[in-house]
Short mmCIF file of C-alpha atoms and ligand atoms in Angstrom, two decimals:
data_model
loop_
_atom_site.label_atom_id
_atom_site.label_comp_id
_atom_site.label_asym_id
_atom_site.label_seq_id
_atom_site.Cartn_x
_atom_site.Cartn_y
_atom_site.Cartn_z
CA UNK A 22 13.46 35.61 29.70
CA UNK A 23 15.22 36.20 26.99
CA UNK A 24 15.84 34.41 23.64
CA UNK A 25 18.78 33.86 21.41
CA UNK A 26 17.30 34.47 17.85
CA UNK A 27 18.58 34.17 15.23
CA UNK A 28 20.47 37.02 13.41
CA UNK A 29 18.01 36.82 9.98
CA UNK A 30 15.32 36.92 12.63
CA UNK A 31 16.35 39.47 14.04
CA UNK A 32 16.67 41.93 10.76
CA UNK A 33 13.11 41.29 9.44
CA UNK A 34 12.11 43.05 13.19
CA UNK A 35 14.82 46.14 12.64
CA UNK A 36 13.52 46.43 9.50
CA UNK A 37 10.00 46.73 10.55
CA UNK A 38 10.42 48.52 13.90
CA UNK A 39 13.03 51.46 12.36
CA UNK A 40 9.43 51.94 10.40
CA UNK A 41 7.88 52.35 13.38
CA UNK A 42 5.92 48.72 13.74
CA UNK A 43 6.70 46.35 16.22
CA UNK A 44 6.88 42.74 15.17
CA UNK A 45 6.76 40.38 17.69
CA UNK A 46 7.50 36.56 17.09
CA UNK A 47 4.51 34.02 17.62
CA UNK A 48 3.02 30.83 18.05
CA UNK A 49 5.05 27.42 17.81
CA UNK A 50 8.61 28.98 17.90
CA UNK A 51 8.17 30.72 21.03
CA UNK A 52 6.16 27.46 23.06
CA UNK A 53 9.09 24.94 21.32
CA UNK A 54 11.14 27.95 22.80
CA UNK A 55 9.58 27.22 26.12
CA UNK A 56 9.46 23.85 25.70
CA UNK A 57 13.33 23.53 25.29
CA UNK A 58 12.34 21.85 21.70
CA UNK A 59 13.79 22.51 18.54
CA UNK A 60 12.65 25.75 16.49
CA UNK A 61 11.75 24.65 12.71
CA UNK A 62 10.33 28.31 11.75
CA UNK A 63 10.00 31.89 12.71
CA UNK A 64 6.57 32.81 12.81
CA UNK A 65 6.26 36.73 13.42
CA UNK A 66 2.82 39.19 13.82
CA UNK A 67 3.10 42.86 13.19
CA UNK A 68 0.63 46.04 13.52
CA UNK A 69 1.69 46.62 9.78
CA UNK A 70 -0.75 46.21 6.71
CA UNK A 71 0.49 43.55 3.80
CA UNK A 72 1.20 46.85 2.05
CA UNK A 73 2.79 49.05 4.60
CA UNK A 74 5.07 45.51 5.23
CA UNK A 75 6.14 45.48 1.50
CA UNK A 76 7.68 49.37 2.36
CA UNK A 77 9.89 47.67 4.89
CA UNK A 78 12.15 45.75 3.00
CA UNK A 79 14.18 46.16 0.10
CA UNK A 80 14.00 43.65 -2.20
CA UNK A 81 17.47 44.02 -2.89
CA UNK A 82 19.10 42.93 0.58
CA UNK A 83 16.01 39.93 0.70
CA UNK A 84 13.27 37.54 -1.69
CA UNK A 85 9.99 38.38 -0.68
CA UNK A 86 7.32 36.18 -1.77
CA UNK A 87 3.53 38.14 -1.93
CA UNK A 88 1.59 34.91 -2.07
CA UNK A 89 0.09 34.63 1.26
CA UNK A 90 -0.80 38.64 0.74
CA UNK A 91 -4.61 38.19 0.64
CA UNK A 92 -4.44 36.63 3.98
CA UNK A 93 -1.78 39.32 5.65
CA UNK A 94 0.90 37.31 5.10
CA UNK A 95 4.29 38.17 3.17
CA UNK A 96 7.64 35.73 3.33
CA UNK A 97 10.64 37.41 3.81
CA UNK A 98 13.77 35.70 2.46
CA UNK A 99 16.77 36.26 3.98
CA UNK A 100 20.18 35.00 4.27
CA UNK A 101 18.59 31.31 3.33
CA UNK A 102 15.68 32.43 6.02
CA UNK A 103 12.46 31.89 4.92
CA UNK A 104 10.28 33.92 7.59
CA UNK A 105 6.41 34.21 7.84
CA UNK A 106 4.63 37.53 8.82
CA UNK A 107 1.27 38.05 9.39
CA UNK A 108 -0.79 41.18 10.30
CA UNK A 109 -2.36 41.00 13.60
CA UNK A 110 -5.75 39.93 12.70
CA UNK A 111 -9.17 38.45 14.43
CA UNK A 112 -11.71 36.08 12.63
CA UNK A 113 -14.76 37.31 12.45
CA UNK A 114 -17.56 34.30 12.15
CA UNK A 115 -16.62 31.07 10.50
CA UNK A 116 -18.13 28.31 8.01
CA UNK A 117 -18.33 25.20 7.31
CA UNK A 118 -16.62 24.63 10.55
CA UNK A 119 -13.17 25.32 8.86
CA UNK A 120 -12.87 28.30 7.54
CA UNK A 121 -12.98 32.34 8.85
CA UNK A 122 -15.67 33.61 6.59
CA UNK A 123 -14.11 36.85 7.39
CA UNK A 124 -10.82 38.09 8.75
CA UNK A 125 -10.05 41.74 9.76
CA UNK A 126 -6.69 43.07 10.49
CA UNK A 127 -6.65 45.07 13.45
CA UNK A 128 -3.99 46.58 15.80
CA UNK A 129 -4.12 44.27 18.57
CA UNK A 130 -1.83 41.63 19.52
CA UNK A 131 -3.66 40.36 22.03
CA UNK A 132 -6.67 40.36 19.46
CA UNK A 133 -4.34 38.66 17.50
CA UNK A 134 -3.26 36.01 20.07
CA UNK A 135 -7.31 35.32 21.46
CA UNK A 136 -7.96 34.07 17.93
CA UNK A 137 -5.20 31.21 18.40
CA UNK A 138 -6.24 27.21 18.81
CA UNK A 139 -4.70 26.51 22.15
CA UNK A 140 -2.91 28.47 25.35
CA UNK A 141 0.37 27.18 23.96
CA UNK A 142 0.16 28.63 21.24
CA UNK A 143 -0.70 31.86 22.00
CA UNK A 144 1.98 33.78 23.56
CA UNK A 145 4.59 36.19 22.03
CA UNK A 146 7.76 36.98 22.39
CA UNK A 147 9.81 40.89 21.57
CA UNK A 148 13.31 41.15 23.03
CA UNK A 149 12.12 44.25 24.40
CA UNK A 150 8.66 43.55 26.23
CA UNK A 151 9.80 39.98 27.09
CA UNK A 152 6.81 37.08 27.04
CA UNK A 153 3.52 38.17 26.43
CA UNK A 154 1.03 35.79 27.65
CA UNK A 155 -2.53 36.41 28.14
CA UNK A 156 -4.20 33.07 28.22
CA UNK A 157 -1.44 31.45 31.40
CA UNK A 158 0.15 28.90 27.95
CA UNK A 159 3.30 29.49 30.23
CA UNK A 160 2.00 27.48 33.15
CA UNK A 161 0.32 25.29 31.07
CA UNK A 162 3.32 24.07 29.50
CA UNK A 163 4.76 23.52 33.09
CA UNK A 164 2.17 21.62 33.31
CA UNK A 165 1.93 19.85 30.17
CA UNK A 166 -1.77 20.77 29.28
CA UNK A 167 -3.22 21.39 25.60
CA UNK A 168 -6.19 23.81 26.46
CA UNK A 169 -8.38 26.04 23.72
CA UNK A 170 -7.96 29.60 24.39
CA UNK A 171 -11.49 30.17 25.01
CA UNK A 172 -14.63 27.86 25.15
CA UNK A 173 -13.04 24.06 23.93
CA UNK A 174 -16.87 23.34 22.06
CA UNK A 175 -17.06 26.99 20.43
CA UNK A 176 -13.32 26.87 19.49
CA UNK A 177 -14.09 23.26 17.74
CA UNK A 178 -17.20 23.91 16.23
CA UNK A 179 -15.30 27.17 14.32
CA UNK A 180 -13.11 25.52 12.91
CA UNK A 181 -12.73 21.08 13.44
CA UNK A 182 -9.07 20.82 12.46
CA UNK A 183 -8.84 22.23 15.73
CA UNK A 184 -9.64 18.58 17.29
CA UNK A 185 -6.95 17.32 15.62
CA UNK A 186 -4.54 19.58 16.26
CA UNK A 187 -5.30 19.04 19.94
CA UNK A 188 -4.76 15.01 19.65
CA UNK A 189 -1.90 16.25 17.69
CA UNK A 190 0.08 18.52 20.50
CA UNK A 191 -0.76 15.91 22.54
CA UNK A 192 0.99 12.81 21.12
CA UNK A 193 3.83 14.70 20.07
CA UNK A 194 4.41 16.80 23.20
CA UNK A 195 3.01 13.86 25.66
CA UNK A 196 0.54 16.49 27.21
CA UNK A 197 -2.42 15.92 29.00
CA UNK A 198 -5.59 17.26 27.02
CA UNK A 199 -7.60 19.32 29.51
CA UNK A 200 -11.21 17.49 30.63
CA UNK A 201 -13.46 20.03 29.02
CA UNK A 202 -11.58 19.90 25.34
CA UNK A 203 -12.02 16.23 26.38
CA UNK A 204 -15.38 16.42 26.09
CA UNK A 205 -15.49 18.97 23.36
CA UNK A 206 -13.49 16.27 21.01
CA UNK A 207 -16.20 13.60 21.71
CA UNK A 208 -18.84 15.66 20.87
CA UNK A 209 -17.59 17.99 17.94
CA UNK A 210 -15.89 14.82 16.55
CA UNK A 211 -17.85 14.82 13.40
CA UNK A 212 -17.40 17.61 12.46
CA UNK A 213 -14.06 16.16 11.61
CA UNK A 214 -15.67 15.33 8.07
CA UNK A 215 -15.62 19.00 7.08
CA UNK A 216 -11.81 19.20 6.32
CA UNK A 217 -10.13 18.06 3.89
CA UNK A 218 -8.49 14.89 3.42
CA UNK A 219 -5.28 16.57 2.73
CA UNK A 220 -4.97 18.03 6.24
CA UNK A 221 -6.31 14.81 8.02
CA UNK A 222 -3.45 13.12 6.27
CA UNK A 223 -0.79 16.36 7.28
CA UNK A 224 -2.20 15.86 11.10
CA UNK A 225 -2.38 12.07 11.20
CA UNK A 226 1.34 11.79 9.75
CA UNK A 227 2.29 13.60 12.71
CA UNK A 228 0.46 10.93 15.41
CA UNK A 229 2.09 8.17 13.71
CA UNK A 230 5.13 10.07 13.55
CA UNK A 231 5.12 11.16 17.12
CA UNK A 232 5.55 7.18 18.20
CA UNK A 233 2.81 7.81 21.47
CA UNK A 234 1.32 4.22 22.78
CA UNK A 235 -1.58 2.79 21.81
CA UNK A 236 -2.39 5.73 19.16
CA UNK A 237 -5.04 4.10 17.52
CA UNK A 238 -7.24 3.20 20.69
CA UNK A 239 -7.02 7.02 21.89
CA UNK A 240 -8.34 7.51 18.20
CA UNK A 241 -10.95 5.38 18.66
CA UNK A 242 -12.20 6.41 22.29
CA UNK A 243 -11.73 9.99 21.62
CA UNK A 244 -14.29 8.98 18.20
CA UNK A 245 -12.37 10.52 15.76
CA UNK A 246 -10.85 7.23 14.44
CA UNK A 247 -13.66 6.67 11.97
CA UNK A 248 -13.65 9.94 10.42
CA UNK A 249 -9.77 9.50 9.49
CA UNK A 250 -9.30 5.70 8.68
CA UNK A 251 -13.15 4.72 8.63
CA UNK A 252 -11.66 0.86 7.94
CA UNK A 253 -9.97 0.22 10.65
CA UNK A 254 -13.72 -0.18 12.26
CA UNK A 255 -13.91 -3.65 10.56
CA UNK A 256 -11.86 -4.71 13.31
CA UNK A 257 -13.12 -3.19 16.14
CA UNK A 258 -13.73 -6.31 18.62
CA UNK A 259 -13.00 -8.87 15.68
CA UNK A 260 -11.95 -11.63 17.71
CA UNK A 261 -9.16 -14.11 16.34
CA UNK A 262 -9.41 -17.49 17.62
CA UNK A 263 -6.27 -18.88 16.92
CA UNK A 264 -3.63 -20.12 18.61
CA UNK A 265 -0.91 -17.36 17.42
CA UNK A 266 -3.43 -14.58 18.83
CA UNK A 267 -4.31 -13.79 21.83
CA UNK A 268 -5.67 -9.86 21.06
CA UNK A 269 -8.81 -9.22 18.80
CA UNK A 270 -7.56 -7.78 15.46
CA UNK A 271 -7.84 -4.03 16.43
CA UNK A 272 -6.14 -4.54 19.57
CA UNK A 273 -3.19 -6.73 17.76
CA UNK A 274 -3.06 -3.38 15.62
CA UNK A 275 -2.55 -1.40 18.24
CA UNK A 276 -0.14 -2.75 19.38
CA UNK A 277 1.95 -4.02 16.63
CA UNK A 278 1.42 -0.03 16.09
CA UNK A 279 3.58 -0.01 18.75
CA UNK A 280 6.23 -2.04 17.76
CA UNK A 281 7.28 0.61 15.39
CA UNK A 282 8.96 2.98 16.92
CA UNK A 283 11.29 5.23 15.07
CA UNK A 284 10.36 3.77 12.21
CA UNK A 285 9.38 5.14 8.81
CA UNK A 286 5.66 6.85 8.00
CA UNK A 287 5.65 4.14 5.37
CA UNK A 288 6.41 0.97 8.12
CA UNK A 289 4.07 2.58 10.48
CA UNK A 290 1.10 2.70 7.84
CA UNK A 291 1.54 -0.56 6.54
CA UNK A 292 1.50 -1.72 10.29
CA UNK A 293 -1.72 0.18 10.67
CA UNK A 294 -3.54 -1.14 7.57
CA UNK A 295 -2.14 -4.92 7.25
CA UNK A 296 -4.56 -6.74 8.60
CA UNK A 297 -7.84 -4.91 7.05
CA UNK A 298 -8.81 -7.72 5.23
CA UNK A 299 -8.97 -9.76 8.22
CA UNK A 300 -12.84 -8.74 8.74
CA UNK A 301 -14.07 -10.17 4.76
CA UNK A 302 -11.79 -13.35 5.24
CA UNK A 303 -12.54 -14.14 8.85
CA UNK A 304 -13.71 -18.33 8.03
CA UNK A 305 -14.41 -20.54 11.80
CA UNK A 306 -13.83 -24.43 11.22
CA UNK A 307 -15.33 -27.55 12.70
CA UNK A 308 -13.13 -27.01 16.24
CA UNK A 309 -14.17 -23.09 16.39
CA UNK A 310 -10.53 -22.25 15.00
CA UNK A 311 -10.50 -18.66 12.59
CA UNK A 312 -9.20 -18.75 9.60
CA UNK A 313 -8.31 -15.51 7.47
CA UNK A 314 -7.25 -17.34 4.25
CA UNK A 315 -6.50 -14.76 1.38
CA UNK A 316 -6.23 -11.30 4.18
CA UNK A 317 -2.96 -10.03 2.78
CA UNK A 318 -4.58 -9.46 -0.62
CA UNK A 319 -8.15 -8.60 1.01
CA UNK A 320 -5.82 -5.90 2.90
CA UNK A 321 -3.91 -5.05 0.54
CA UNK A 322 -7.17 -3.82 -1.82
CA UNK A 323 -8.79 -2.01 1.39
CA UNK A 324 -5.82 -0.28 2.41
CA UNK A 325 -4.78 0.86 -1.05
CA UNK A 326 -9.05 2.46 -1.48
CA UNK A 327 -7.87 4.09 2.10
CA UNK A 328 -4.37 5.20 1.32
CA UNK A 329 -6.01 6.76 -2.24
CA UNK A 330 -8.93 8.76 -0.13
CA UNK A 331 -6.29 10.43 2.41
CA UNK A 332 -4.76 11.38 -0.89
CA UNK A 333 -0.97 9.71 0.30
CA UNK A 334 1.36 9.94 -2.93
CA UNK A 335 1.13 6.82 -5.58
CA UNK A 336 5.06 5.52 -4.31
CA UNK A 337 3.91 5.09 -0.89
CA UNK A 338 0.88 3.72 -1.29
CA UNK A 339 3.18 1.29 -3.66
CA UNK A 340 5.55 0.49 -1.15
CA UNK A 341 2.26 -0.10 1.69
CA UNK A 342 0.57 -2.33 -1.07
CA UNK A 343 3.92 -4.16 -1.35
CA UNK A 344 4.31 -4.50 2.43
CA UNK A 345 0.94 -5.67 3.13
CA UNK A 346 0.82 -8.40 0.31
CA UNK A 347 3.49 -10.09 1.58
CA UNK A 348 3.69 -9.54 5.33
CA UNK A 349 2.00 -13.37 5.95
CA UNK A 350 4.48 -15.00 3.93
CA UNK A 351 6.54 -17.91 4.93
CA UNK A 352 10.06 -17.37 6.01
CA UNK A 353 13.19 -19.36 6.37
CA UNK A 354 16.20 -17.87 7.58
CA UNK A 355 18.42 -18.82 4.36
CA UNK A 356 19.63 -16.53 1.32
CA UNK A 357 17.20 -18.18 -1.56
CA UNK A 358 14.31 -17.24 0.76
CA UNK A 359 15.65 -13.67 0.56
CA UNK A 360 16.42 -13.51 -2.17
CA UNK A 361 13.00 -14.58 -3.69
CA UNK A 362 11.92 -12.09 -1.13
CA UNK A 363 14.18 -9.25 -2.46
CA UNK A 364 11.89 -10.34 -5.63
CA UNK A 365 8.92 -9.53 -3.91
CA UNK A 366 10.31 -5.85 -3.19
CA UNK A 367 10.79 -5.42 -6.94
CA UNK A 368 14.87 -6.26 -5.79
CA UNK A 369 14.99 -3.06 -3.55
CA UNK A 370 17.13 -3.91 -0.25
CA UNK A 371 15.62 -1.08 1.40
CA UNK A 372 12.10 -1.95 0.84
CA UNK A 373 12.68 -5.59 1.80
CA UNK A 374 14.15 -4.53 4.74
CA UNK A 375 10.99 -2.50 5.82
CA UNK A 376 9.09 -5.84 4.89
CA UNK A 377 10.58 -7.30 7.72
CA UNK A 378 10.05 -4.95 10.09
CA UNK A 379 6.51 -4.48 9.33
CA UNK A 380 6.58 -8.54 9.88
CA UNK A 381 8.63 -8.25 13.06
CA UNK A 382 6.24 -5.64 14.71
CA UNK A 383 3.18 -7.79 13.40
CA UNK A 384 4.83 -11.37 15.25
CA UNK A 385 5.87 -8.98 18.88
CA UNK A 386 1.86 -8.35 18.73
CA UNK A 387 1.55 -11.95 18.73
CA UNK A 388 0.66 -14.34 21.31
CA UNK A 389 4.17 -14.93 22.62
CA UNK A 390 4.36 -18.56 23.46
CA UNK A 391 3.35 -19.32 19.80
CA UNK A 392 4.34 -16.68 17.71
CA UNK A 393 8.23 -16.21 19.28
CA UNK A 394 9.63 -18.94 16.92
CA UNK A 395 8.62 -17.30 13.84
CA UNK A 396 9.69 -13.13 15.31
CA UNK A 397 13.28 -15.50 15.71
CA UNK A 398 13.14 -16.48 12.21
CA UNK A 399 12.01 -12.87 11.41
CA UNK A 400 14.87 -11.35 13.23
CA UNK A 401 17.46 -13.95 11.89
CA UNK A 402 16.59 -13.07 8.15
CA UNK A 403 17.17 -9.58 9.36
CA UNK A 404 20.23 -10.03 9.87
CA UNK A 405 20.96 -12.29 6.98
CA UNK A 406 19.31 -9.77 4.41
CA UNK A 407 22.26 -7.16 5.79
CA UNK A 408 25.10 -9.50 5.27
CA UNK A 409 23.45 -10.05 1.61
CA UNK A 410 23.26 -6.62 0.99
CA UNK A 411 27.05 -5.91 1.95
CA UNK A 412 27.93 -8.62 0.02
CA UNK A 413 25.28 -9.82 -2.73
CA UNK A 414 24.71 -7.30 -6.35
CA UNK A 415 20.71 -7.35 -7.22
CA UNK A 416 19.96 -9.46 -9.42
CA UNK A 417 16.86 -8.51 -11.64
CA UNK A 418 15.28 -10.84 -13.97
CA UNK A 419 16.32 -8.77 -16.72
CA UNK A 420 20.02 -10.23 -15.65
CA UNK A 421 18.95 -13.90 -16.87
CA UNK A 422 21.77 -15.05 -19.11
CA UNK A 423 19.49 -15.87 -22.06
CA UNK A 424 16.28 -13.34 -22.83
CA UNK A 425 12.60 -13.46 -24.63
CA UNK A 426 14.37 -14.17 -28.28
CA UNK A 427 16.53 -17.02 -27.49
CA UNK A 428 13.21 -18.31 -26.06
CA UNK A 429 11.68 -17.52 -30.02
CA UNK A 430 14.88 -19.70 -31.43
CA UNK A 431 14.01 -22.69 -29.28
CA UNK A 432 10.13 -22.51 -31.01
CA UNK A 433 8.49 -20.65 -27.58
CA UNK A 434 5.72 -18.33 -28.20
CA UNK A 435 3.49 -16.00 -26.44
CA UNK A 436 2.63 -16.31 -22.97
CA UNK A 437 5.07 -19.46 -22.80
CA UNK A 438 8.14 -17.22 -23.33
CA UNK A 439 6.86 -15.02 -19.81
CA UNK A 440 6.04 -17.90 -18.06
CA UNK A 441 9.53 -19.58 -19.19
CA UNK A 442 11.80 -16.45 -18.09
CA UNK A 443 9.41 -16.66 -14.79
CA UNK A 444 10.43 -20.29 -13.85
CA UNK A 445 13.69 -19.42 -14.77
CA UNK A 446 14.15 -17.11 -12.68
CA UNK A 447 12.50 -18.12 -9.38
CA UNK A 448 15.14 -21.24 -10.04
CA UNK A 449 17.92 -18.59 -10.04
CA UNK A 450 17.25 -16.83 -7.09
CA UNK A 451 17.09 -20.12 -5.77
CA UNK A 452 20.88 -20.91 -6.54
CA UNK A 453 22.14 -17.70 -8.68
CA UNK A 454 25.78 -20.02 -9.81
CA UNK A 455 22.82 -20.73 -12.48
CA UNK A 456 22.62 -18.25 -14.44
CA UNK A 457 24.59 -18.93 -17.02
CA UNK A 458 23.58 -19.96 -20.86
CA UNK A 459 24.66 -23.55 -20.80
CA UNK A 460 22.67 -24.10 -17.77
CA UNK A 461 19.60 -22.01 -18.61
CA UNK A 462 19.33 -23.68 -22.17
CA UNK A 463 19.76 -27.30 -19.72
CA UNK A 464 16.56 -25.73 -17.67
CA UNK A 465 14.73 -24.96 -20.70
CA UNK A 466 14.47 -28.10 -22.13
CA UNK A 467 13.96 -29.70 -19.09
CA UNK A 468 11.13 -27.29 -18.20
CA UNK A 469 10.02 -27.82 -22.19
CA UNK A 470 9.93 -31.41 -21.17
CA UNK A 471 8.39 -31.08 -18.28
CA UNK A 472 6.05 -28.83 -19.72
CA UNK A 473 4.99 -31.36 -22.75
CA UNK A 474 4.97 -34.13 -19.97
CA UNK A 475 2.23 -31.83 -17.86
CA UNK A 476 -0.11 -31.62 -20.35
CA UNK A 477 0.11 -34.96 -21.33
CA UNK A 478 -0.72 -36.02 -17.53
CA UNK A 479 -3.88 -33.65 -17.56
CA UNK A 480 -5.26 -34.41 -20.72
CA UNK A 481 -5.31 -37.92 -19.74
CA UNK A 482 -6.84 -37.02 -16.31
P1 ATP B 523 3.65 23.03 13.97
O1 ATP B 523 4.34 24.57 13.12
O2 ATP B 523 5.44 22.50 15.09
O3 ATP B 523 3.40 22.00 13.77
P2 ATP B 523 2.63 25.38 15.22
O4 ATP B 523 2.20 25.52 16.11
O5 ATP B 523 3.76 26.10 14.47
O6 ATP B 523 3.53 23.57 15.19
P3 ATP B 523 0.97 26.21 12.64
O7 ATP B 523 0.45 25.28 11.94
O8 ATP B 523 2.43 26.55 12.23
O9 ATP B 523 1.52 25.30 14.10
O10 ATP B 523 0.87 27.39 12.88
C1 ATP B 523 1.20 28.73 13.40
C2 ATP B 523 0.64 29.19 15.00
O11 ATP B 523 -0.89 29.61 14.01
C3 ATP B 523 0.03 28.41 16.04
O12 ATP B 523 1.24 28.25 16.87
C4 ATP B 523 -1.20 29.09 16.15
O13 ATP B 523 -1.09 30.11 17.04
C5 ATP B 523 -1.94 29.44 15.08
N1 ATP B 523 -2.91 28.05 14.39
C6 ATP B 523 -2.73 27.39 13.17
N2 ATP B 523 -3.64 27.02 12.97
C7 ATP B 523 -4.60 27.49 13.76
C8 ATP B 523 -6.10 26.85 13.82
N3 ATP B 523 -6.56 26.19 13.51
N4 ATP B 523 -7.02 27.59 14.58
C9 ATP B 523 -6.47 28.49 15.34
N5 ATP B 523 -4.72 28.90 15.17
C10 ATP B 523 -4.31 28.62 14.61
MG1 MG B 524 4.68 25.91 12.73
#
């Protein structure tokens, strides 16, 4: 086997080699080369200690970053390519199911490979020596199997992040997980609670983006989902006695997620969380039909909490909350409805498009006999929104032809002003040609009368 190495990688290897330190490519890049996947970073391992490595590089020729140096990692940037070089190491004992208590540098590549998580990640490559594969990673790649280096249960107990990584790689690569490894996942899933939320989120994102079918059911079967998004267990076996549904709320969510292939992380997370509030909002009527009144709001609240716990950035959470809050809105393929939908999405065409795609995924996971009409409406709305995006300028509330000062001059004050502007905005979204000062003043007058009228009738009742 002969790998075509990028020029900066060859340069780094040469610098170390010339100082007497052989240097090997290790981990993901070797695996991805054998899988014929795009290689996103070249990690290297060498016998040189960090101090010895520093002596190999001329700082005028490359940039050296020493942040990982305590763990034996040096980052070298050469010709805009960033490469990590790590001293061969062994991990002695682990603590709290995550961190090695003690790391020792060693001069053996084989020991370094032995501390790595899976056979497919425990191979090295050197242009002169070819593939170094002491744990039969190449065979497992051929057979498409994720297998731990050594005893699965010991490796998971040492570091529970490996549990999430094994599942993540199996989803990304569409590999089977070896039987003993599967058993160990179920046995040791509880140690995931020792993993930082940031790392859990990182792995969950990659799982979601893998587009593997039935993701949530797989994670549930392994007993792992409860350590990622415990809120989803509210939906386990939650029946939906309704003409719209043929699945329970959890199955429905998982199937809806299956219909998000190629979509963004935001849309996928919105689908995952869109019905979280169904458990708390479920009621049964006298005919034995289930209702979930107000569930979008409950779901949005629960999602916000859950996603904050998982340390998602504020902006993503905000978008997801909007998508969930409006996922059940009634649609009509009319420009006025689309403008109102856009207003919900902060006049952001992209976000409104996401909302329609979340609604589509939701409808695709319902009873086709009843939900097909809804689905067609959503799809017609998607086409309409696309057309409007090309032809209609965005209309914000601040674009109204009159403002608060105009209303003050007419004698309005306080809360009334905001309420009237809101009403006018809705009327303008309905018919944008209304947005002239004359028409809006006329509408205000009428609105004013209506308000008086309402006040009179309500005081009479
Ligand atoms: P990718 O970057 O494509 O997600 P990767 O295999 O390169 O996959 P990294 O997190 O970049 O993953 O890790 C680089 C290598 O370090 C892995 O291939 C593996 O050999 C080793 N490794 C990473 N995390 C662990 C871990 N928790 N336990 C043991 N070895 C690990
Ligand atoms: Mg990597």
